[in-house]
Coordinates of C-alpha atoms in Angstrom, one line a residue:
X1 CA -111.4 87.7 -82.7
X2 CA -108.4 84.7 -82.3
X3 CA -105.3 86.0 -80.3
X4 CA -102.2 85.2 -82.0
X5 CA -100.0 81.6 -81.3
X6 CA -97.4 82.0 -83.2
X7 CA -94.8 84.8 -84.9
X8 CA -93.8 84.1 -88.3
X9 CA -91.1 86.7 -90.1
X10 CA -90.6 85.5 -94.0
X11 CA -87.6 86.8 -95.5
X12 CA -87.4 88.3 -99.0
X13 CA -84.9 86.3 -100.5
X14 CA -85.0 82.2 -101.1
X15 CA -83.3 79.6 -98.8
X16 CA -80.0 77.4 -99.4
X17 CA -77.0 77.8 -101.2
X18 CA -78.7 78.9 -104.2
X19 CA -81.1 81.7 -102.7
X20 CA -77.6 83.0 -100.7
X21 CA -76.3 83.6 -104.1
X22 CA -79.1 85.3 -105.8
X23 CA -79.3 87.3 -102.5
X24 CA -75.6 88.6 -102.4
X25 CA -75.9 88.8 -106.2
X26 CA -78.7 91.6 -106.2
X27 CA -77.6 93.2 -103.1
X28 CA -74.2 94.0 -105.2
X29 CA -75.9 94.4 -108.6
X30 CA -78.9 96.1 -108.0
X31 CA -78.6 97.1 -104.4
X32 CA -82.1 95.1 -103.3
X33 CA -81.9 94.4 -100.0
X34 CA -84.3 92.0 -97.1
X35 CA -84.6 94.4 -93.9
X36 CA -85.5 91.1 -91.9
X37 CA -82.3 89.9 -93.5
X38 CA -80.4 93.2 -92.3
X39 CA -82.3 93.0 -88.5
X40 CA -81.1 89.1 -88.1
X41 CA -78.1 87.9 -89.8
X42 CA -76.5 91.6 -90.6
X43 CA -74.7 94.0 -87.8
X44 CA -77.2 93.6 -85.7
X45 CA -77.5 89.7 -85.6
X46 CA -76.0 89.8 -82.0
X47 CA -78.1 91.8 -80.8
X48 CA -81.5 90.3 -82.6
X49 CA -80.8 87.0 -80.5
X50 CA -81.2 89.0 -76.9
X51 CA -84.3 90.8 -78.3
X52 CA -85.9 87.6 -79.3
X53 CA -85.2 85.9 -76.4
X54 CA -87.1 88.3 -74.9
X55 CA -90.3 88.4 -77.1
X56 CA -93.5 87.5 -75.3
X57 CA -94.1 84.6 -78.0
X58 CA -92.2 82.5 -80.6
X59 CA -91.1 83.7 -83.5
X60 CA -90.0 81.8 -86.4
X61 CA -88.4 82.6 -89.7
X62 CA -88.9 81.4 -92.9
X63 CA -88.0 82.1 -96.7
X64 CA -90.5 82.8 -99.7
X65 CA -89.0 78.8 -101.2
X66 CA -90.0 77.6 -97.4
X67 CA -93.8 79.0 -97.1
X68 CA -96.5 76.9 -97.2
X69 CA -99.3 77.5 -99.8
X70 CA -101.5 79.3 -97.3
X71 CA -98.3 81.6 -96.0
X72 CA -97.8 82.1 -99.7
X73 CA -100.9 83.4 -100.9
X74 CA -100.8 85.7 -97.5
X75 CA -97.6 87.0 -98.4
X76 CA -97.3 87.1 -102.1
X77 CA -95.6 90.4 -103.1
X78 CA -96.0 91.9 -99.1
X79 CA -92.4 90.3 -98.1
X80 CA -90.5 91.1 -96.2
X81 CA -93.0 91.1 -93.2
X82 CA -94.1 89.5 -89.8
X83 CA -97.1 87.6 -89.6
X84 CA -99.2 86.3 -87.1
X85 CA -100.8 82.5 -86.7
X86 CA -104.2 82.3 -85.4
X87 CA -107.0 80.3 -85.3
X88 CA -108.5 81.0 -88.1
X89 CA -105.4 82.0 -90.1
X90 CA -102.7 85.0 -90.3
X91 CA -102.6 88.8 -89.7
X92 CA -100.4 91.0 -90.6
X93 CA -98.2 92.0 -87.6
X94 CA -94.9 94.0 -89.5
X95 CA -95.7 95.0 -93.1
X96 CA -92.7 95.6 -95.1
X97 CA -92.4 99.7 -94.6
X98 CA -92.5 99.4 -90.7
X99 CA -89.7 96.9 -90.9
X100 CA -87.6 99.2 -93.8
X101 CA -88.2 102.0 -91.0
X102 CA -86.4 100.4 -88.2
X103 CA -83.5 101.0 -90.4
X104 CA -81.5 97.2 -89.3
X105 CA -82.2 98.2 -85.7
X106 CA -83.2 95.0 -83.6
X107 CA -84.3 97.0 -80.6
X108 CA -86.6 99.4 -83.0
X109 CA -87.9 95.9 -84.6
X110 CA -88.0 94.2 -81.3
X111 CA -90.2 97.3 -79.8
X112 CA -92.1 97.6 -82.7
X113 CA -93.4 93.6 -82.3
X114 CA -94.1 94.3 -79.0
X115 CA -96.5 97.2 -79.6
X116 CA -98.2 95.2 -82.5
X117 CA -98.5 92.4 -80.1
X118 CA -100.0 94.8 -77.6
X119 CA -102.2 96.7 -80.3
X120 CA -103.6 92.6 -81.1
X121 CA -104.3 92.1 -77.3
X122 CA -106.1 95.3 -76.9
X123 CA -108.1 94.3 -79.6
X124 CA -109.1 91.0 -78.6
X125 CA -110.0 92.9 -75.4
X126 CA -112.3 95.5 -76.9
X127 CA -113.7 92.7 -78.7
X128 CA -115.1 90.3 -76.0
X129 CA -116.1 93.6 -74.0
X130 CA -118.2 94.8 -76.4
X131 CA -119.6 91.2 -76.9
X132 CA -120.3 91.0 -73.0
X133 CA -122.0 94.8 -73.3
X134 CA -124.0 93.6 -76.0
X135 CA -125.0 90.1 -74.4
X136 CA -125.8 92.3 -71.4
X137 CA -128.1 95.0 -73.5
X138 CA -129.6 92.2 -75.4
X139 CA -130.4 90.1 -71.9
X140 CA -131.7 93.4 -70.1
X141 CA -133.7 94.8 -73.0
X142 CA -135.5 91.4 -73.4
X143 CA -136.2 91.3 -69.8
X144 CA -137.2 94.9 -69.6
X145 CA -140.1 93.5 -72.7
X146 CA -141.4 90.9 -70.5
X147 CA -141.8 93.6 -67.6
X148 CA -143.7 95.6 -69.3
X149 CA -145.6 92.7 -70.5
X150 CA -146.4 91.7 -67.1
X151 CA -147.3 95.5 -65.9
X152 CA -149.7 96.0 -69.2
X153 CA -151.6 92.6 -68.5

């Protein structure tokens, strides 16, 4: 189980001059809304740059015209959402309903990333223990075998 390198949050709205447009434009018109775009560039866009700063890792922020085709076919239809880089790919650290429920709050988002990020590390943790317990069984069970082999003989 690969630990997470990187934090990537991806936006539900398109970069540039074009994607600020069609943004403002359906948040007037139709009242859609980004809650990444609320937690970083709206009231609380202050306070989102002391809460990053204190993240254990980097996080980096992209919009759905900036993903890669990989980040793309992770996120089609999820945004807007957190993801974690690994070595083998991406998980899913924020889905879109945890971020709506910290309401534009960068401390609730900022805690929120940190017990994900905990929650991953526990993980990993679990993960290599039970691969040493196993390792251990198997190595002990086989040696066990060749003890009784050597009493029966």
């Amino acid at each position: 189980m690969p630990g997470i390198t990187k934090l990537i949050g991806i936006y539900d709205a398109d970069g540039g001059i074009f994607g600020e447009i069609k943004y403002f434009a359906g948040k007037i018109f139709s009242n859609k809304h980004c809650s990444l775009c609320d937690i970083t560039h709206g009231k609380s866009k202050n306070e989102w740059a002391q809460c990053e700063k204190r993240l254990p890792i980097t996080i980096d922020f992209i919009h759905l015209n900036e993903r890669n085709s990989a980040i793309e076919k992770y996120t089609k239809g999820v945004t807007p959402c957190v993801i974690g880089k690994t070595a083998t790919g991406y998980v899913t650290l924020v889905n879109k309903n945890e971020m709506n429920e910290c309401g534009g709050n960068a401390k609730k988002f900022e805690a929120l990333i940190r017990q994900k990020l905990q929650n991953q590390f526990l993980a990993i943790v679990n993960y290599n223990l039970m691969m040493i317990v196993l390792v251990v069984f198997k190595y002990f069970h086989s040696l066990s075998w060749e003890l009784t082999t050597l009493l029966l003989v």
